[in-house]
Coordinates of C-alpha atoms and ligand atoms in Angstrom, one line a residue:
V1 CA 29.5 5.6 -11.0
K2 CA 27.2 2.9 -9.6
P3 CA 27.3 -0.4 -11.3
Q4 CA 24.3 -1.8 -12.9
P5 CA 22.1 -3.7 -10.4
K6 CA 22.6 -7.7 -10.6
S7 CA 20.0 -10.5 -11.5
D8 CA 21.8 -13.3 -10.0
L9 CA 19.1 -15.3 -8.1
A10 CA 21.8 -17.3 -6.4
E11 CA 24.0 -14.2 -5.4
F12 CA 20.6 -12.8 -3.6
R13 CA 20.1 -15.8 -2.1
E14 CA 23.4 -15.6 -0.5
V15 CA 22.8 -12.4 0.8
F16 CA 19.4 -13.1 2.0
S17 CA 20.5 -16.3 3.8
K18 CA 22.7 -14.0 5.8
A19 CA 20.4 -11.2 6.6
K20 CA 19.2 -11.0 9.9
H21 CA 16.7 -7.9 10.0
I22 CA 14.9 -7.8 6.5
A23 CA 12.9 -4.8 5.7
I24 CA 10.0 -5.4 2.6
I25 CA 8.6 -2.2 1.0
T26 CA 5.7 -2.9 -1.0
G27 CA 3.3 -1.2 -3.3
A28 CA 0.5 -1.9 -5.6
G29 CA 1.9 -4.5 -7.8
V30 CA 2.0 -7.1 -5.1
S31 CA -1.9 -6.7 -4.8
A32 CA -2.3 -6.6 -8.5
E33 CA -1.3 -10.4 -8.5
S34 CA -4.5 -10.5 -6.3
G35 CA -6.4 -8.9 -9.2
L36 CA -6.6 -5.2 -7.6
P37 CA -5.9 -2.5 -9.9
T38 CA -2.8 -0.5 -9.6
F39 CA -2.6 3.3 -9.3
R40 CA -0.9 4.5 -12.2
A41 CA -1.8 1.8 -14.9
A42 CA -4.8 2.7 -17.2
S43 CA -6.7 -0.1 -15.3
G44 CA -6.1 2.1 -12.3
H45 CA -8.6 4.7 -13.5
W46 CA -12.2 5.1 -11.8
R47 CA -15.1 6.6 -13.9
K48 CA -13.1 9.5 -15.3
W49 CA -10.7 10.2 -12.6
K50 CA -6.9 9.3 -11.8
T51 CA -6.4 8.6 -8.1
Q52 CA -4.5 12.0 -7.8
D53 CA -8.0 13.6 -8.8
L54 CA -9.7 11.8 -5.7
A55 CA -7.1 10.8 -3.0
T56 CA -7.0 14.3 -1.8
P57 CA -8.6 16.2 1.1
Q58 CA -9.8 18.9 -1.5
A59 CA -11.6 16.1 -3.5
F60 CA -13.3 14.8 -0.1
S61 CA -14.5 18.3 1.0
R62 CA -15.7 19.3 -2.6
N63 CA -17.5 15.8 -3.3
S64 CA -17.7 13.5 -0.2
S65 CA -20.0 11.4 -2.0
L66 CA -17.9 11.0 -5.1
V67 CA -14.9 10.1 -3.0
W68 CA -16.8 7.7 -0.8
E69 CA -18.3 5.9 -3.7
F70 CA -14.7 5.4 -5.0
Y71 CA -13.6 3.9 -1.3
H72 CA -16.5 2.1 -1.1
Y73 CA -15.8 0.4 -4.7
W74 CA -12.3 -0.2 -3.2
R75 CA -13.5 -2.0 -0.1
E76 CA -15.6 -4.1 -1.9
L77 CA -12.6 -5.2 -4.3
A78 CA -10.2 -5.5 -1.4
L79 CA -12.9 -7.6 0.4
K80 CA -13.4 -9.9 -2.4
A81 CA -9.6 -10.4 -3.1
K82 CA -7.5 -13.1 -1.7
P83 CA -4.1 -12.9 -0.7
S84 CA -1.8 -13.6 -3.4
A85 CA 1.2 -15.9 -3.6
V86 CA 3.5 -12.9 -3.1
H87 CA 1.5 -12.1 0.3
L88 CA 1.7 -15.5 1.3
A89 CA 5.5 -16.0 0.5
I90 CA 6.2 -12.8 2.6
A91 CA 3.9 -13.9 5.7
E92 CA 5.7 -17.4 5.4
C93 CA 9.2 -16.0 5.3
E94 CA 8.5 -13.8 8.3
A95 CA 7.3 -16.7 10.3
R96 CA 10.2 -19.3 9.4
L97 CA 12.7 -16.4 10.1
R98 CA 11.3 -15.7 13.2
Q99 CA 11.9 -19.2 14.5
Q100 CA 15.8 -18.6 13.5
G101 CA 15.7 -15.2 15.5
R102 CA 15.8 -13.0 12.6
A103 CA 13.2 -10.4 11.9
V104 CA 11.4 -9.2 8.7
V105 CA 9.1 -6.2 8.7
V106 CA 6.6 -5.4 5.9
I107 CA 6.6 -1.7 5.0
T108 CA 3.3 -1.6 2.9
Q109 CA 2.0 1.6 0.8
N110 CA -1.1 -0.5 0.4
T111 CA -4.4 0.3 2.1
D112 CA -6.1 -3.3 1.6
E113 CA -5.0 -5.0 4.5
L114 CA -3.9 -8.2 2.3
H115 CA -0.5 -8.4 4.0
R116 CA -2.4 -8.8 7.2
R117 CA -4.8 -11.4 5.8
A118 CA -2.1 -13.5 4.4
G119 CA -0.6 -13.4 8.1
S120 CA 2.1 -11.2 8.5
K121 CA 2.4 -9.7 11.8
H122 CA 4.9 -7.3 12.0
I123 CA 3.5 -4.7 9.2
L124 CA 3.7 -0.9 8.7
E125 CA 0.7 0.4 7.0
V126 CA 2.1 3.9 5.6
H127 CA -0.7 5.0 4.0
G128 CA -3.4 3.9 6.3
S129 CA -6.1 1.4 5.6
V130 CA -9.4 1.6 3.8
F131 CA -10.8 -0.6 6.2
R132 CA -10.4 2.1 9.0
T133 CA -12.5 5.3 9.5
R134 CA -11.6 8.5 11.2
C135 CA -14.1 11.1 12.3
L136 CA -14.1 14.6 11.1
S137 CA -15.4 16.0 13.8
C138 CA -14.1 14.1 17.3
G139 CA -11.0 12.2 15.1
D140 CA -12.2 8.8 16.5
V141 CA -10.4 6.1 14.3
D142 CA -12.2 2.8 14.2
V143 CA -11.8 -0.7 12.6
N144 CA -14.5 -1.1 10.1
H145 CA -15.0 -3.9 7.6
N146 CA -19.0 -3.7 6.8
S147 CA -20.1 -4.4 3.2
P148 CA -21.4 -2.1 2.3
I149 CA -20.2 0.5 5.0
C150 CA -23.6 2.5 4.9
A151 CA -27.0 1.6 3.1
A152 CA -26.7 4.4 1.0
L153 CA -23.4 3.1 -0.7
E154 CA -25.1 -0.5 -1.4
G155 CA -24.9 -1.3 -5.2
K156 CA -22.9 2.3 -5.8
G157 CA -19.3 3.1 -6.7
D158 CA -19.1 1.2 -10.4
S159 CA -16.0 2.1 -12.2
D160 CA -17.4 2.4 -15.5
P161 CA -17.0 5.8 -17.0
N162 CA -20.8 6.2 -18.1
C163 CA -22.0 5.5 -14.4
P164 CA -24.0 8.5 -13.1
D165 CA -22.4 9.8 -9.7
A166 CA -24.7 8.7 -6.5
D167 CA -24.6 12.6 -5.3
I168 CA -25.4 10.9 -1.6
P169 CA -26.7 13.5 0.7
V170 CA -24.0 13.8 3.2
G171 CA -26.2 12.9 6.4
N172 CA -26.4 9.7 4.6
L173 CA -22.7 9.0 4.1
P174 CA -20.8 7.2 6.8
R175 CA -21.4 8.8 10.0
C176 CA -19.6 8.7 13.6
D177 CA -21.5 6.3 16.1
E178 CA -19.4 7.6 19.1
G179 CA -21.5 9.0 21.9
G180 CA -24.1 10.9 19.7
C181 CA -21.1 12.7 17.5
D182 CA -22.6 11.8 14.2
G183 CA -19.9 13.6 12.4
L184 CA -18.9 12.9 8.8
L185 CA -16.2 9.7 8.6
R186 CA -13.9 9.6 5.9
P187 CA -11.3 6.6 5.2
D188 CA -8.3 6.5 7.7
V189 CA -5.8 6.6 4.7
I190 CA -3.2 9.2 3.6
W191 CA -4.1 11.3 0.7
F192 CA -1.9 13.5 -1.2
G193 CA -0.8 16.9 0.8
E194 CA -1.3 15.1 3.9
T195 CA 1.9 14.4 6.4
L196 CA 2.1 10.5 7.2
D197 CA 1.3 9.5 10.6
S198 CA 4.1 10.6 12.5
H199 CA 4.2 7.3 15.0
V200 CA 4.4 5.3 11.8
L201 CA 6.9 7.2 10.4
T202 CA 9.4 7.2 13.4
K203 CA 8.8 3.2 13.3
V204 CA 9.7 3.2 9.9
E205 CA 12.8 5.3 10.1
K206 CA 13.8 2.6 13.3
E207 CA 13.3 -0.3 11.0
L208 CA 15.2 1.4 8.1
D209 CA 18.0 2.3 10.2
A210 CA 18.2 -1.4 11.5
C211 CA 17.7 -3.5 8.4
D212 CA 20.8 -5.2 6.8
L213 CA 18.7 -6.1 3.5
C214 CA 15.6 -4.3 2.0
L215 CA 13.2 -5.4 -0.6
L216 CA 11.4 -2.9 -2.5
V217 CA 8.5 -4.9 -4.3
G218 CA 5.7 -3.8 -7.1
T219 CA 6.1 -0.1 -6.4
A220 CA 6.4 2.8 -8.8
S221 CA 8.4 4.6 -6.2
V222 CA 7.1 7.9 -6.9
V223 CA 5.1 9.0 -4.1
F224 CA 7.1 10.8 -1.5
P225 CA 8.2 10.2 1.1
A226 CA 7.9 6.2 0.5
A227 CA 9.7 6.7 -2.5
M228 CA 12.9 7.7 -0.4
F229 CA 12.7 4.7 1.8
A230 CA 14.8 2.2 -0.3
P231 CA 17.4 4.9 -1.5
Q232 CA 17.5 5.9 2.3
V233 CA 18.8 2.3 3.1
A234 CA 21.0 2.1 -0.1
S235 CA 23.0 5.1 1.0
R236 CA 24.2 3.3 4.2
G237 CA 25.7 0.7 1.8
V238 CA 22.8 -2.0 2.6
P239 CA 21.9 -4.0 -0.2
V240 CA 18.2 -3.3 -2.0
A241 CA 16.7 -5.9 -4.1
E242 CA 13.9 -5.0 -6.3
F243 CA 11.2 -6.8 -7.8
N244 CA 9.1 -5.2 -10.6
I245 CA 7.5 -5.8 -13.9
R246 CA 8.8 -2.9 -15.5
P247 CA 12.3 -2.7 -16.7
C248 CA 15.1 -1.1 -14.3
S249 CA 15.7 2.2 -14.7
S250 CA 19.2 3.7 -15.0
T251 CA 18.8 5.6 -12.0
S252 CA 17.6 2.5 -9.9
P253 CA 19.6 2.6 -6.5
S254 CA 19.0 -1.3 -6.2
T255 CA 21.9 -3.7 -5.8
F256 CA 19.7 -6.5 -7.2
Y257 CA 16.8 -6.1 -9.8
F258 CA 14.6 -9.1 -10.6
Q259 CA 12.1 -8.2 -13.7
G260 CA 8.8 -10.0 -14.0
P261 CA 5.7 -10.5 -12.1
C262 CA 6.4 -10.8 -8.3
A263 CA 4.3 -13.8 -8.0
E264 CA 7.2 -15.6 -9.7
T265 CA 10.1 -13.9 -8.5
I266 CA 9.5 -13.3 -4.8
P267 CA 8.2 -17.0 -3.9
L268 CA 11.9 -18.3 -5.7
A269 CA 13.7 -15.4 -3.7
L270 CA 12.3 -15.7 -0.4
A271 CA 11.8 -19.8 -0.4
Ligands
BJW301 C1 4.3 -5.0 -10.4 C2 3.4 -5.8 -10.8 C3 3.4 -7.4 -10.8 C4 2.4 -4.3 -11.3 N1 4.5 -7.9 -10.0 N2 5.4 -5.5 -10.2 C5 8.4 16.1 -3.5 C6 9.0 15.6 -2.4 C7 7.9 15.3 -1.3 C8 6.7 15.4 -1.3 C9 6.2 15.7 -2.8 C10 7.0 16.0 -3.9 N3 6.2 16.3 -4.8 C11 4.8 16.4 -4.5 C12 4.9 15.9 -3.1 C13 3.6 15.3 -2.6 C14 3.1 14.2 -2.7 C15 3.8 13.1 -3.7 O1 4.5 12.5 -3.7 N4 3.3 13.3 -5.4 C16 4.1 12.8 -6.2 C17 2.8 12.1 -7.1 C18 5.0 13.5 -6.8 N5 3.2 13.4 -1.6 C19 2.4 13.6 -0.4 O2 1.6 14.3 -0.7 C20 2.3 12.5 0.6 N6 2.6 13.5 1.8 C21 3.6 14.3 1.8 O3 4.3 14.5 1.2 O4 3.5 15.3 3.1 C22 4.4 16.2 3.0 C23 3.9 17.3 2.0 C24 2.7 17.7 2.1 C25 2.4 18.5 1.0 C26 3.4 19.0 0.2 C27 4.4 18.6 0.3 C28 5.1 17.5 1.1 C29 1.2 11.5 0.8 C30 1.0 10.7 -0.4 C31 0.2 9.8 0.3 C32 -0.2 8.7 -1.2 N7 -1.9 8.3 -0.9 C33 -1.8 7.1 -1.9 C34 -3.5 7.2 -1.9 C35 -3.7 6.1 -0.4 C36 -5.3 6.0 -0.2 C37 -5.8 4.7 -1.0 O5 -5.2 3.8 -1.2 O6 -6.5 5.3 -2.0 O7 -1.2 6.2 -2.0 S1 -1.5 7.7 -3.4 C38 -1.3 6.1 -4.2 O8 0.2 6.1 -4.6 C39 -1.4 5.1 -2.9 C40 -0.3 4.6 -3.1 O9 0.2 3.7 -1.8 C41 0.8 5.2 -3.7 C42 2.3 4.4 -4.3 O10 1.4 3.7 -5.3 P1 2.5 2.3 -5.8 O11 2.4 1.2 -4.7 O12 3.7 2.6 -6.2 O13 1.4 1.7 -7.0 P2 1.7 2.4 -8.8 O14 0.4 1.9 -9.4 O15 2.0 3.6 -8.8 O16 3.0 1.4 -9.1 C43 2.6 -0.1 -9.2 C44 4.0 -0.4 -9.4 O17 4.0 -2.0 -9.4 C45 4.7 -0.2 -11.1 O18 5.9 0.3 -10.8 C46 4.2 -1.4 -11.7 O19 5.2 -1.6 -12.7 C47 4.6 -2.4 -10.5 N8 3.8 -3.7 -10.7 N9 2.0 -5.1 -11.5 C48 5.6 -6.5 -9.9 N10 2.7 -8.1 -11.1
ZN302 ZN1 -17.1 11.5 16.0

């Protein structure tokens, strides 16, 4: 039987001090410290929908206006948010360890770019970014931080359940400006039922195989394939340290478990 994860910070710090290649897997709990709602908490609902209802290609083809309103809401929240103490501690850790010839990679499920804004350099965004668009006609992917992303979404996207849907005509939603293409744009994120970008996944696999310490921070670990990343590392006998506000589950593959808000635990762990 697998022993229960340990919560001994001094022992973790000992392992951390020797690690040369650290993979940090992050989820919505890290951005919760920047005030962004997580996906599976009650606060994660938008109007009367859950993420599972909106983050699908079917939802987008059925009602592109509604899904764009949701992503407009997200983009505006993320633009206003500031990187938290967790984002900053992770970025500082990467810079400090780089001086010592040690590597840190952030493997994030978050699409809000807060790790990047905190100064992390080596980031793999496995679920894409809400600040990129992809054209449904020509496939062009573009970086886009405009606020709002198009005139029709100005003032839309209120999360209140009583807010009426904007029903924006599809011609007024974000459109491709690539050489007269004018195709409908979608957020360049990974929705349920879609496969992750194979180039990104290949890089993730390399990092998971190379790391000698893995941190799992603020994720429910229920969405595949990302939910398998830490167990995959643990199965090689490499230590995994989990940081989450919820209590440790009996099936946790982790070696270490630090329960509490990650803005409190992570800066201490990585100092
Ligand atoms: C704190 C904290 C604080 C809070 N401090 N901690 C079985 C095997 C394989 C696949 C499947 C399967 N069954 C079903 C599937 C398909 C599906 C899936 O996994 N579904 C599950 C729900 C069961 N997966 C997919 O469809 C994926 N594609 C795929 O598998 O392709 C192959 C395939 C296709 C078809 C069929 C089968 C296989 C794609 C998944 C894409 C997920 N996309 C989203 C939306 C992205 C766009 C956007 O940002 O809007 O990604 S969903 C959403 O969940 C988002 C997140 O990145 C992701 C993970 O959420 P996360 O980060 O864990 O957040 P929460 O809110 O769930 O948890 C927060 C955690 O933080 C909690 O634990 C809190 O306790 C903690 N916390 N505050 C510390 N202050
Ligand atoms: Zn196009």
